[in-house]
Tab-separated table of N, CA and C in Angstrom:
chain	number	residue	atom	x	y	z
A	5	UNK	N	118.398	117.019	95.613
A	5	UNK	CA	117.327	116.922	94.632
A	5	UNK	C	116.201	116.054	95.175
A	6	UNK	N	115.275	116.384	94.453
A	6	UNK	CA	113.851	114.953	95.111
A	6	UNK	C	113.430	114.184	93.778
A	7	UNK	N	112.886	113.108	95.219
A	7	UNK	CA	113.044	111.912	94.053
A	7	UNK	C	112.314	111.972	93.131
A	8	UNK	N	112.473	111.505	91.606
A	8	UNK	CA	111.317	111.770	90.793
A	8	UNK	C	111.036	110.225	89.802
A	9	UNK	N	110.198	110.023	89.495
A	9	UNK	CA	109.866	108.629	89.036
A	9	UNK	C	109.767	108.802	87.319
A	10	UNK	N	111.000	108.844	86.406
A	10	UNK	CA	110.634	109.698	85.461
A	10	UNK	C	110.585	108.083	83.986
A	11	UNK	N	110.954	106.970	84.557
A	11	UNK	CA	110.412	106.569	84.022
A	11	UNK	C	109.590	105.304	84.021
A	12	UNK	N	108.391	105.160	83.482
A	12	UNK	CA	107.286	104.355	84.121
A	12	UNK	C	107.484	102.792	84.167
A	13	UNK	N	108.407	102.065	83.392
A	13	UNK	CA	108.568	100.737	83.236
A	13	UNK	C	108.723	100.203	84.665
A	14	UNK	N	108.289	98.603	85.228
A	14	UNK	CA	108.631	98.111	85.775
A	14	UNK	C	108.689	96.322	85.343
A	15	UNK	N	108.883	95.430	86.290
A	15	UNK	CA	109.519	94.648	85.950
A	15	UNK	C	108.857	93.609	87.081
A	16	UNK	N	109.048	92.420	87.149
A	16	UNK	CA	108.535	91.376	87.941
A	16	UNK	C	109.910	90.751	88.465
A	17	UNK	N	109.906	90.666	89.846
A	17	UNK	CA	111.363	89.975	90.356
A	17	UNK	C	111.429	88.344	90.966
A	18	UNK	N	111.429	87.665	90.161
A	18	UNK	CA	110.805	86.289	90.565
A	18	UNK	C	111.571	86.014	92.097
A	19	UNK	N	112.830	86.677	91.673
A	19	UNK	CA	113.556	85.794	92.919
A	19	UNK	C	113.044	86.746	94.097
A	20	UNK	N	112.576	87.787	94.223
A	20	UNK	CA	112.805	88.677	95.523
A	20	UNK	C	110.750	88.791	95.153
A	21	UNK	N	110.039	87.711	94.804
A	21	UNK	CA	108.829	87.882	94.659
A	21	UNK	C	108.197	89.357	94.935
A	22	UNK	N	108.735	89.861	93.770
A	22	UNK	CA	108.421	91.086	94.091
A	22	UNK	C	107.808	92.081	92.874
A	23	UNK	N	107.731	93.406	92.462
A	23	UNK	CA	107.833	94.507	91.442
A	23	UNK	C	108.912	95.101	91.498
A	24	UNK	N	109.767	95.123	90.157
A	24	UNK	CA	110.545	96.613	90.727
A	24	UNK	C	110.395	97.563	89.508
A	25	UNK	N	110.435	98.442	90.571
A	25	UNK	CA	110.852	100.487	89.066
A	25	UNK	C	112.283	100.829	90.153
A	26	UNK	N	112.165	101.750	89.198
A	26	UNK	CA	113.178	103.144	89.492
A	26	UNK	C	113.199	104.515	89.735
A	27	UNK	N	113.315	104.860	90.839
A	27	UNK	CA	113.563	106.221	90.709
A	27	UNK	C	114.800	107.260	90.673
A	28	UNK	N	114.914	108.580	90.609
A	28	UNK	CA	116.116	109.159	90.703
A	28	UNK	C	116.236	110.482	91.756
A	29	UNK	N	117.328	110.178	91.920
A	29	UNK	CA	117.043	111.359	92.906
A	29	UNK	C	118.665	112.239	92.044
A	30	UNK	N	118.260	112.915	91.596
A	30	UNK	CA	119.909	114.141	90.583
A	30	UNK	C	119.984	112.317	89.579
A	31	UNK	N	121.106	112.336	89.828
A	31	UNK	CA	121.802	111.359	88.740
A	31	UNK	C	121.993	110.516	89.138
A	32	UNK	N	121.525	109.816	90.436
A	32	UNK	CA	121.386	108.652	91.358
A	32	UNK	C	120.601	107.869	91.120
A	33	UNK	N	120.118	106.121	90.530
A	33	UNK	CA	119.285	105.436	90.514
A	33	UNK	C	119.078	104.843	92.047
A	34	UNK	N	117.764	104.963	92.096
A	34	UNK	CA	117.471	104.394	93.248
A	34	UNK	C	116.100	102.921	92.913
A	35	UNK	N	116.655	101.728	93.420
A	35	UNK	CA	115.816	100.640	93.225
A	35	UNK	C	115.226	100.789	93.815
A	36	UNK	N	113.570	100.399	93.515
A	36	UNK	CA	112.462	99.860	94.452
A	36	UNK	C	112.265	98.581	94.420
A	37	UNK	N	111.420	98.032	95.062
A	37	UNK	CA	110.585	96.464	95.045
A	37	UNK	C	109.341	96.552	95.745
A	38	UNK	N	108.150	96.285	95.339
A	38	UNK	CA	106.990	96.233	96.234
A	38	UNK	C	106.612	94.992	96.136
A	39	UNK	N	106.371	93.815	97.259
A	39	UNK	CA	106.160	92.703	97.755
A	39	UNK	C	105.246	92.765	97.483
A	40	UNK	N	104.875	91.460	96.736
A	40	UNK	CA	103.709	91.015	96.359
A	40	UNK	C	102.237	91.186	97.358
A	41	UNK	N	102.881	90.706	98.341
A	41	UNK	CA	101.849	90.583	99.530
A	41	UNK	C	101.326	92.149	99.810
A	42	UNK	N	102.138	93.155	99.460
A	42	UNK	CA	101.368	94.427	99.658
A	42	UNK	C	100.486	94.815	98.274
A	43	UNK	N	100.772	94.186	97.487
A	43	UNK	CA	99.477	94.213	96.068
A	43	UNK	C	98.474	93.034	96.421
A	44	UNK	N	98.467	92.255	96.737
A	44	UNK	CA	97.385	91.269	97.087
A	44	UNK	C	96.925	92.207	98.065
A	45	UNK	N	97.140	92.901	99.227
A	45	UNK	CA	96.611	93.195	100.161
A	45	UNK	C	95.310	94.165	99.845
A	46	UNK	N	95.431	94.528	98.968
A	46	UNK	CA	94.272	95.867	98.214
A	46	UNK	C	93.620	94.913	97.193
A	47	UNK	N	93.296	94.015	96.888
A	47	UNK	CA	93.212	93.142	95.959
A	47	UNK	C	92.624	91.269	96.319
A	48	UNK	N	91.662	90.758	96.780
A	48	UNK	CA	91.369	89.705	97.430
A	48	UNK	C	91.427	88.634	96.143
A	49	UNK	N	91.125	89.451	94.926
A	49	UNK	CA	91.354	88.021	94.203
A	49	UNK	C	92.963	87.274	93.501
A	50	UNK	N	93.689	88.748	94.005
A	50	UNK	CA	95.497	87.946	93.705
A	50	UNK	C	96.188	87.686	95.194
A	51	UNK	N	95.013	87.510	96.290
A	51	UNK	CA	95.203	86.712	97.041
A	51	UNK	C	95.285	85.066	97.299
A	52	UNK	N	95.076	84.504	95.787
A	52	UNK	CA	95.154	83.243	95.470
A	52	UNK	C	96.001	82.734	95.223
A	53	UNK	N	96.258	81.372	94.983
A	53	UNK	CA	97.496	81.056	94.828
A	53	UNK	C	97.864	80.895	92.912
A	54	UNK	N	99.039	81.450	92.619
A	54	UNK	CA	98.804	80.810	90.961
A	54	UNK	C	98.993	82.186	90.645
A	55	UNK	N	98.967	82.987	90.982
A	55	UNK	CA	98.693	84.595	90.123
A	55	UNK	C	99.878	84.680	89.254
A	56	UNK	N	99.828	85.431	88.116
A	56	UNK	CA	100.529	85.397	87.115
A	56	UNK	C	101.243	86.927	87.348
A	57	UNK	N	102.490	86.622	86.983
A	57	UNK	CA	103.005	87.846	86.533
A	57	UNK	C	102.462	88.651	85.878
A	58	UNK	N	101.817	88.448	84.795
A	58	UNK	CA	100.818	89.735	84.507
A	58	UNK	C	99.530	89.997	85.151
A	59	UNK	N	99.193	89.227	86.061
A	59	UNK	CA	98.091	89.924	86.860
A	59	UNK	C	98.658	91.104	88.011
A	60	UNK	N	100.326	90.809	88.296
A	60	UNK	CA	100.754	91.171	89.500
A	60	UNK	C	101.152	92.774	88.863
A	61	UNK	N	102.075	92.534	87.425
A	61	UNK	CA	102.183	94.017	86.578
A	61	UNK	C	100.880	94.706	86.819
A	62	UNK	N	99.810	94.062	86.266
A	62	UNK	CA	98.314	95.294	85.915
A	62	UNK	C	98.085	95.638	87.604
A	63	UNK	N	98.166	95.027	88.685
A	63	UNK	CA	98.157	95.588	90.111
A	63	UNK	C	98.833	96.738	90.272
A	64	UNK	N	99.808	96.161	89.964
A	64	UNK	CA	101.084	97.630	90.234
A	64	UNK	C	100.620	98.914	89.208
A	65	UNK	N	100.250	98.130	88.429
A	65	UNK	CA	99.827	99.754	87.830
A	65	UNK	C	98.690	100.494	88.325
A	66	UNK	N	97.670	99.827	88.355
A	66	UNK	CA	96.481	100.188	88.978
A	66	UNK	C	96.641	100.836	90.703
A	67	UNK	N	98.123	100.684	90.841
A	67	UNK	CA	97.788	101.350	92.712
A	67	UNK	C	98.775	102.313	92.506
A	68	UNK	N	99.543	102.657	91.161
A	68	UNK	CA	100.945	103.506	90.971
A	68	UNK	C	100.803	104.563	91.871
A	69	UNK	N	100.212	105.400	91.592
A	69	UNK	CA	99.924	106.581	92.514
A	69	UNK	C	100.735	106.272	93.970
A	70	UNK	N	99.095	105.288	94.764
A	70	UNK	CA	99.828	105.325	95.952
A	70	UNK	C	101.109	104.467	96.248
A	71	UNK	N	101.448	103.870	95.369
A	71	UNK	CA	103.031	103.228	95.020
A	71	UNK	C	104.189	103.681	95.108
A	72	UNK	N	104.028	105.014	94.577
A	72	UNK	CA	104.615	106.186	94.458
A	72	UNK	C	105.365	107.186	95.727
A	73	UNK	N	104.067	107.411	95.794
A	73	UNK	CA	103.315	108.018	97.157
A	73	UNK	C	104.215	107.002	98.387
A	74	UNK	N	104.219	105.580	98.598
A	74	UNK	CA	104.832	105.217	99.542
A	74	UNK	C	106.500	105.134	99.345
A	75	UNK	N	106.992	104.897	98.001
A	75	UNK	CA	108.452	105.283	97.857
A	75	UNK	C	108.716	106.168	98.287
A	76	UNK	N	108.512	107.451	97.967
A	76	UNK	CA	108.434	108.786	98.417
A	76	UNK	C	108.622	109.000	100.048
A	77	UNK	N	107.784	108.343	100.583
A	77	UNK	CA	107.534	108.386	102.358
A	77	UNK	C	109.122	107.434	102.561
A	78	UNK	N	108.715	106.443	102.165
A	78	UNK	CA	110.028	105.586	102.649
A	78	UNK	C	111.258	106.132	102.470
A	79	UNK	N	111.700	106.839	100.775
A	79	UNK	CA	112.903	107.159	100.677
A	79	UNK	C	113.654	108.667	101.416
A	80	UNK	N	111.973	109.536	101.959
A	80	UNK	CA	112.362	110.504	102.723
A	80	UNK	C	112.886	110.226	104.391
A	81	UNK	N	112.503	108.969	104.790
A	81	UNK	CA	112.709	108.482	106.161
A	81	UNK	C	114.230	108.038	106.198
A	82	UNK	N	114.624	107.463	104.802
A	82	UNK	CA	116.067	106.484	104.864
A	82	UNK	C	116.945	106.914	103.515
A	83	UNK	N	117.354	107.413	102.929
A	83	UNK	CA	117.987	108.035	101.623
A	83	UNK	C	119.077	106.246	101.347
A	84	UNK	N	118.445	105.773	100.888
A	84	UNK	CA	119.102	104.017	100.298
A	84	UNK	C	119.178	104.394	98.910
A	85	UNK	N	120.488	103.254	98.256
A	85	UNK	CA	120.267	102.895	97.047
A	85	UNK	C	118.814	101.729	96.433
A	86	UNK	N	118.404	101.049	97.888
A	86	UNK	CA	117.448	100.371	97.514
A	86	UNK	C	116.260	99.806	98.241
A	87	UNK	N	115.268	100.341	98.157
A	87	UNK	CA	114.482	99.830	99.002
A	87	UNK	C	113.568	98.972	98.904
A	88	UNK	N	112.380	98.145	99.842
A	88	UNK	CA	112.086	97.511	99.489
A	88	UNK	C	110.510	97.755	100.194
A	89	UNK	N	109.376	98.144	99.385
A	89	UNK	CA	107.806	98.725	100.083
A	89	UNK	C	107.052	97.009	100.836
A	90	UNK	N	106.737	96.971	101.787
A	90	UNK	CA	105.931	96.080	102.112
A	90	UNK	C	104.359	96.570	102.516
A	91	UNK	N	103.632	95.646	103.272
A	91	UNK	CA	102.318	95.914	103.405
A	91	UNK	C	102.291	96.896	104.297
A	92	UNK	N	102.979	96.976	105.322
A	92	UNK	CA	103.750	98.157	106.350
A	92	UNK	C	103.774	99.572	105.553
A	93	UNK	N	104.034	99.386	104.543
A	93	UNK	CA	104.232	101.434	103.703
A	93	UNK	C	103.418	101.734	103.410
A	94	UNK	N	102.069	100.866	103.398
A	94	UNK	CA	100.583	101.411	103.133
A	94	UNK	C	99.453	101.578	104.043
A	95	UNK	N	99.992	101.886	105.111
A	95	UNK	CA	99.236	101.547	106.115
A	95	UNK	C	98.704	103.307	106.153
């Protein structure tokens, strides 16, 4: 089956400073995480220090697409229960 992102919630991971969603591939959850540092990277002003969890949520939403778009690339290269997008998957 391919992966499909069917539902939109995500979440802030303090400890793994990160985002995470979910996707599925059949009846398989598959974790994501996108590192902060790859949402600051499109973004110069949550390149500061102090950024709030909800500035880091409205990022992630605002780049979903290509968010998406790089799960997709990554999970076709490596079939994981979990991966993890850095500034590297947007290149």
């Amino acid at each position: 089956m391919a992966l499909a992102f069917l539902n939109p919630s995500r979440s802030f991971d303090t400890a793994r400073n990160a985002v995470r969603f979910v996707g599925h591939d059949g009846m398989f959850e598959v974790l994501f995480f996108v590192e902060v540092g790859a949402l600051a990277k499109s973004d110069t002003a949550l390149q500061s220090s102090g950024v709030s969890e909800t500035r880091w949520l409205s990022s992630f939403d605002a780049l979903r697409t290509s968010i998406l778009d790089a799960a997709h690339k990554a999970y076709s290269r490596r079939r994981r229960t979990s991966s993890t997008l850095t500034a590297a998957d947007f290149r």
